[in-house]
mmCIF file of C-alpha atoms in Angstrom:
data_model
loop_
_atom_site.group_PDB
_atom_site.id
_atom_site.type_symbol
_atom_site.label_atom_id
_atom_site.label_comp_id
_atom_site.label_asym_id
_atom_site.label_seq_id
_atom_site.Cartn_x
_atom_site.Cartn_y
_atom_site.Cartn_z
ATOM 1 C CA MET M 47 -49.104 -7.198 -65.239
ATOM 2 C CA LYS M 48 -47.899 -7.535 -61.759
ATOM 3 C CA LEU M 49 -44.901 -5.780 -60.587
ATOM 4 C CA PRO M 50 -42.329 -7.508 -58.501
ATOM 5 C CA SER M 51 -42.693 -6.116 -54.671
ATOM 6 C CA PHE M 52 -39.430 -4.991 -53.048
ATOM 7 C CA SER M 53 -39.242 -5.392 -49.169
ATOM 8 C CA THR M 54 -38.747 -1.998 -47.775
ATOM 9 C CA LYS M 55 -36.726 -3.456 -44.936
ATOM 10 C CA SER M 56 -33.086 -3.809 -45.215
ATOM 11 C CA LYS M 57 -30.695 -5.755 -43.572
ATOM 12 C CA SER M 58 -29.148 -2.974 -41.461
ATOM 13 C CA SER M 59 -32.611 -2.181 -40.070
ATOM 14 C CA GLU M 60 -32.989 -5.808 -39.135
ATOM 15 C CA ARG M 61 -29.671 -5.997 -37.280
ATOM 16 C CA LYS M 62 -30.670 -2.862 -35.377
ATOM 17 C CA THR M 63 -33.887 -4.247 -34.040
ATOM 18 C CA LYS M 64 -31.665 -7.333 -32.833
ATOM 19 C CA PHE M 65 -29.255 -5.248 -30.937
ATOM 20 C CA ARG M 66 -31.693 -2.829 -28.892
ATOM 21 C CA TYR M 67 -30.250 -0.246 -26.387
ATOM 22 C CA LEU M 68 -31.269 -1.321 -23.022
ATOM 23 C CA PRO M 69 -31.905 1.595 -20.850
ATOM 24 C CA LEU M 70 -29.901 2.183 -17.748
ATOM 25 C CA ALA M 71 -32.945 1.473 -15.426
ATOM 26 C CA ARG M 72 -33.489 -2.005 -16.654
ATOM 27 C CA TRP M 73 -29.602 -3.131 -15.888
ATOM 28 C CA HIS M 74 -29.056 -5.127 -13.020
ATOM 29 C CA PRO M 75 -27.985 -2.825 -10.127
ATOM 30 C CA GLY M 76 -24.585 -4.453 -9.765
ATOM 31 C CA TRP M 77 -23.777 -3.796 -13.316
ATOM 32 C CA ARG M 78 -25.049 -0.435 -13.085
ATOM 33 C CA GLN M 79 -22.946 0.303 -9.741
ATOM 34 C CA LEU M 80 -19.877 -1.231 -11.600
ATOM 35 C CA LEU M 81 -20.626 1.205 -14.481
ATOM 36 C CA ASP M 82 -20.796 4.191 -11.950
ATOM 37 C CA TRP M 83 -17.408 3.282 -10.378
ATOM 38 C CA MET M 84 -15.784 2.711 -13.925
ATOM 39 C CA VAL M 85 -17.268 6.285 -14.969
ATOM 40 C CA THR M 86 -15.983 7.679 -11.624
ATOM 41 C CA ALA M 87 -12.440 6.231 -11.616
ATOM 42 C CA GLY M 88 -12.294 7.177 -15.316
ATOM 43 C CA SER M 89 -12.919 10.766 -14.621
ATOM 44 C CA VAL M 90 -10.084 10.970 -12.018
ATOM 45 C CA PHE M 91 -7.699 9.279 -14.397
ATOM 46 C CA LEU M 92 -8.810 11.822 -17.040
ATOM 47 C CA CYS M 93 -8.082 14.664 -14.488
ATOM 48 C CA LEU M 94 -4.663 13.112 -13.625
ATOM 49 C CA LEU M 95 -3.852 13.041 -17.302
ATOM 50 C CA LEU M 96 -4.973 16.626 -17.789
ATOM 51 C CA LEU M 97 -3.073 17.984 -14.730
ATOM 52 C CA PRO M 98 0.548 18.214 -16.660
ATOM 53 C CA THR M 99 -1.065 19.202 -19.952
ATOM 54 C CA ARG M 100 -0.819 22.671 -21.230
ATOM 55 C CA LEU M 101 -3.048 23.113 -24.014
ATOM 56 C CA PRO M 102 -3.634 26.505 -25.843
ATOM 57 C CA GLY M 103 -6.029 28.645 -23.800
ATOM 58 C CA MET M 104 -5.654 26.404 -20.812
ATOM 59 C CA GLU M 105 -2.602 28.306 -19.207
ATOM 60 C CA LEU M 106 -2.030 31.478 -17.410
ATOM 61 C CA LEU M 107 1.448 32.568 -16.506
ATOM 62 C CA GLY M 108 2.695 28.931 -17.087
ATOM 63 C CA ILE M 109 0.091 27.768 -14.493
ATOM 64 C CA GLY M 110 -2.850 25.366 -15.595
ATOM 65 C CA PRO M 111 -6.298 24.603 -13.847
ATOM 66 C CA ASN M 112 -5.891 22.373 -10.806
ATOM 67 C CA TRP M 113 -8.243 19.639 -12.333
ATOM 68 C CA LEU M 114 -8.093 17.531 -9.287
ATOM 69 C CA LEU M 115 -9.124 20.138 -6.882
ATOM 70 C CA ILE M 116 -12.031 20.736 -9.354
ATOM 71 C CA TRP M 117 -13.028 16.892 -9.208
ATOM 72 C CA VAL M 118 -13.022 16.997 -5.331
ATOM 73 C CA VAL M 119 -15.172 20.016 -5.362
ATOM 74 C CA ALA M 120 -17.632 18.317 -7.754
ATOM 75 C CA TRP M 121 -17.567 15.126 -5.718
ATOM 76 C CA SER M 122 -17.811 16.787 -2.363
ATOM 77 C CA ILE M 123 -20.402 19.379 -3.012
ATOM 78 C CA LYS M 124 -23.285 16.748 -2.080
ATOM 79 C CA ARG M 125 -21.845 14.448 0.047
ATOM 80 C CA SER M 126 -20.859 14.078 3.493
ATOM 81 C CA VAL M 127 -17.928 15.925 4.923
ATOM 82 C CA TRP M 128 -16.017 12.514 5.449
ATOM 83 C CA SER M 129 -16.877 11.467 1.932
ATOM 84 C CA GLY M 130 -15.362 14.764 0.610
ATOM 85 C CA THR M 131 -12.113 14.496 2.878
ATOM 86 C CA LEU M 132 -11.481 10.825 2.162
ATOM 87 C CA ALA M 133 -11.653 11.740 -1.926
ATOM 88 C CA GLY M 134 -9.579 14.762 -1.339
ATOM 89 C CA ILE M 135 -6.960 12.753 0.539
ATOM 90 C CA ILE M 136 -6.868 9.851 -2.001
ATOM 91 C CA LEU M 137 -6.530 12.094 -5.044
ATOM 92 C CA GLY M 138 -3.997 14.225 -3.103
ATOM 93 C CA LEU M 139 -1.842 10.836 -2.729
ATOM 94 C CA LEU M 140 -2.492 10.206 -6.349
ATOM 95 C CA GLN M 141 -0.944 13.749 -7.249
ATOM 96 C CA ASP M 142 1.909 13.014 -4.744
ATOM 97 C CA ALA M 143 2.589 10.023 -6.504
ATOM 98 C CA MET M 144 2.923 12.081 -9.776
ATOM 99 C CA THR M 145 4.956 14.823 -8.354
ATOM 100 C CA ASN M 146 7.117 15.528 -5.323
ATOM 101 C CA PRO M 147 5.509 14.121 -2.067
ATOM 102 C CA HIS M 148 7.036 16.759 0.218
ATOM 103 C CA PRO M 149 4.808 18.857 0.762
ATOM 104 C CA SER M 150 1.970 16.678 0.303
ATOM 105 C CA HIS M 151 -1.197 17.580 -1.772
ATOM 106 C CA ALA M 152 -3.243 15.104 0.255
ATOM 107 C CA ILE M 153 -3.370 17.704 3.111
ATOM 108 C CA THR M 154 -4.668 20.383 0.706
ATOM 109 C CA LEU M 155 -7.130 18.334 -1.178
ATOM 110 C CA GLY M 156 -8.442 17.002 1.966
ATOM 111 C CA ILE M 157 -9.077 20.245 3.483
ATOM 112 C CA VAL M 158 -10.986 21.111 0.409
ATOM 113 C CA GLY M 159 -13.057 18.092 0.438
ATOM 114 C CA PHE M 160 -13.628 18.752 4.211
ATOM 115 C CA LEU M 161 -14.745 22.266 3.861
ATOM 116 C CA THR M 162 -16.902 21.661 0.536
ATOM 117 C CA GLY M 163 -18.639 18.876 2.107
ATOM 118 C CA MET M 164 -19.403 21.095 5.144
ATOM 119 C CA MET M 165 -21.024 23.661 3.107
ATOM 120 C CA GLN M 166 -23.688 21.367 1.973
ATOM 121 C CA LYS M 167 -24.378 23.247 -1.007
ATOM 122 C CA GLN M 168 -27.763 21.961 -1.719
ATOM 123 C CA ARG M 169 -29.353 23.435 1.316
ATOM 124 C CA PHE M 170 -28.412 26.948 0.794
ATOM 125 C CA MET M 171 -27.169 27.871 -2.575
ATOM 126 C CA GLN M 172 -28.843 27.583 -6.012
ATOM 127 C CA GLU M 173 -27.510 25.017 -8.392
ATOM 128 C CA ASP M 174 -25.731 26.904 -11.195
ATOM 129 C CA PHE M 175 -22.530 27.216 -12.628
ATOM 130 C CA ILE M 176 -21.734 30.713 -11.088
ATOM 131 C CA SER M 177 -21.850 29.317 -7.456
ATOM 132 C CA VAL M 178 -19.823 26.287 -8.303
ATOM 133 C CA ALA M 179 -17.083 28.526 -9.964
ATOM 134 C CA LEU M 180 -17.073 30.797 -6.877
ATOM 135 C CA ILE M 181 -16.487 27.793 -4.519
ATOM 136 C CA VAL M 182 -13.621 26.405 -6.758
ATOM 137 C CA PHE M 183 -11.975 29.937 -6.671
ATOM 138 C CA GLY M 184 -12.014 29.980 -2.974
ATOM 139 C CA MET M 185 -10.852 26.553 -2.432
ATOM 140 C CA ALA M 186 -8.077 26.991 -5.025
ATOM 141 C CA VAL M 187 -6.839 30.121 -2.936
ATOM 142 C CA LEU M 188 -7.014 28.227 0.087
ATOM 143 C CA ALA M 189 -5.203 25.289 -1.490
ATOM 144 C CA GLU M 190 -2.305 27.384 -2.691
ATOM 145 C CA THR M 191 -2.125 28.994 0.711
ATOM 146 C CA VAL M 192 -1.914 25.866 2.586
ATOM 147 C CA PHE M 193 0.503 24.629 0.356
ATOM 148 C CA GLY M 194 2.719 27.621 0.613
ATOM 149 C CA MET M 195 2.626 27.298 4.455
ATOM 150 C CA GLN M 196 3.767 23.782 4.136
ATOM 151 C CA LEU M 197 6.726 24.918 2.000
ATOM 152 C CA THR M 198 7.510 27.584 4.565
ATOM 153 C CA LEU M 199 7.364 25.261 7.532
ATOM 154 C CA ALA M 200 9.789 22.967 5.569
ATOM 155 C CA GLY M 201 12.307 25.855 5.855
ATOM 156 C CA ASP M 202 14.485 25.028 3.097
ATOM 157 C CA ARG M 203 13.837 28.087 0.989
ATOM 158 C CA GLN M 204 13.257 31.650 1.519
ATOM 159 C CA THR M 205 9.802 32.805 3.061
ATOM 160 C CA THR M 206 9.752 35.909 0.990
ATOM 161 C CA ASP M 207 10.587 33.934 -2.407
ATOM 162 C CA ILE M 208 8.121 31.301 -1.483
ATOM 163 C CA TRP M 209 4.934 33.999 -0.998
ATOM 164 C CA ALA M 210 6.321 36.168 -3.844
ATOM 165 C CA TYR M 211 6.019 33.238 -6.067
ATOM 166 C CA TYR M 212 2.886 31.647 -4.664
ATOM 167 C CA GLN M 213 0.729 34.945 -4.908
ATOM 168 C CA ARG M 214 1.242 34.511 -8.726
ATOM 169 C CA VAL M 215 0.389 30.975 -8.639
ATOM 170 C CA THR M 216 -2.459 31.453 -6.403
ATOM 171 C CA LEU M 217 -4.168 33.986 -8.337
ATOM 172 C CA ALA M 218 -3.532 32.135 -11.824
ATOM 173 C CA SER M 219 -4.872 28.584 -10.467
ATOM 174 C CA ALA M 220 -7.875 30.147 -8.894
ATOM 175 C CA ILE M 221 -8.921 31.963 -12.081
ATOM 176 C CA LEU M 222 -8.004 29.095 -14.292
ATOM 177 C CA SER M 223 -9.815 26.374 -12.116
ATOM 178 C CA SER M 224 -13.106 28.497 -11.698
ATOM 179 C CA LEU M 225 -13.450 29.094 -15.322
ATOM 180 C CA TRP M 226 -12.839 25.459 -16.137
ATOM 181 C CA ALA M 227 -14.975 24.053 -13.074
ATOM 182 C CA PRO M 228 -18.312 23.902 -15.240
ATOM 183 C CA VAL M 229 -16.740 21.903 -18.058
ATOM 184 C CA LEU M 230 -15.957 19.121 -15.440
ATOM 185 C CA TYR M 231 -18.763 19.780 -13.003
ATOM 186 C CA TYR M 232 -21.894 19.600 -15.359
ATOM 187 C CA PRO M 233 -21.264 16.108 -16.989
ATOM 188 C CA LEU M 234 -20.037 14.426 -13.580
ATOM 189 C CA ASN M 235 -22.959 16.180 -11.568
ATOM 190 C CA SER M 236 -25.489 14.974 -14.202
ATOM 191 C CA TRP M 237 -24.143 11.415 -14.013
ATOM 192 C CA TRP M 238 -24.253 11.073 -10.299
ATOM 193 C CA GLN M 239 -27.716 12.729 -10.145
ATOM 194 C CA LYS M 240 -28.911 10.101 -12.771
ATOM 195 C CA MET M 241 -27.270 7.217 -10.901
ATOM 196 C CA LYS M 242 -28.863 8.342 -7.534
ATOM 197 C CA LEU M 243 -32.372 8.441 -9.159
ATOM 198 C CA LEU M 244 -31.858 4.962 -10.476
ATOM 199 C CA GLU M 245 -31.097 3.561 -6.896
ATOM 200 C CA GLN M 246 -34.217 4.812 -5.420
#
């Protein structure tokens, strides 16, 4: 007696073969570049959304990480000085649009992008999270100091009040930004390196 044979292939496996995943290397260069721009713009938008957000474990003395500063450092660390400066100015203007434009964040983030681009990290520093965290810490201190100087030059507040407040803000922002820097740096850097290899 012959038993009826049952097909081992199911409809779902047939559907899977119809919709195969096409590796990025086989994508048209224009589509790859569009995807790269979308990921980059999406990461900036995410940082803008996270900037006013205060989640548990993400604040110290009422201060949160400076996500845009972390993004500017991640972008500028392996790019030219002018690319880093331009990215810093654009993100600073976006932050000014969300907050008070006087004093401007474009100046502070532009300086951060300029100095990070000048470091040329890939030439003299090892690729690890500690070096990135240290760069973010130093740049956060510098950015808050420049911001405090802008407030002092504006002359509408007492200088002693400004610097007493900004000492606390600077330390809290620098510590939190350096601790959270790898969370943003690692995926973005991995993506940009992958796209750079595909372009070669």
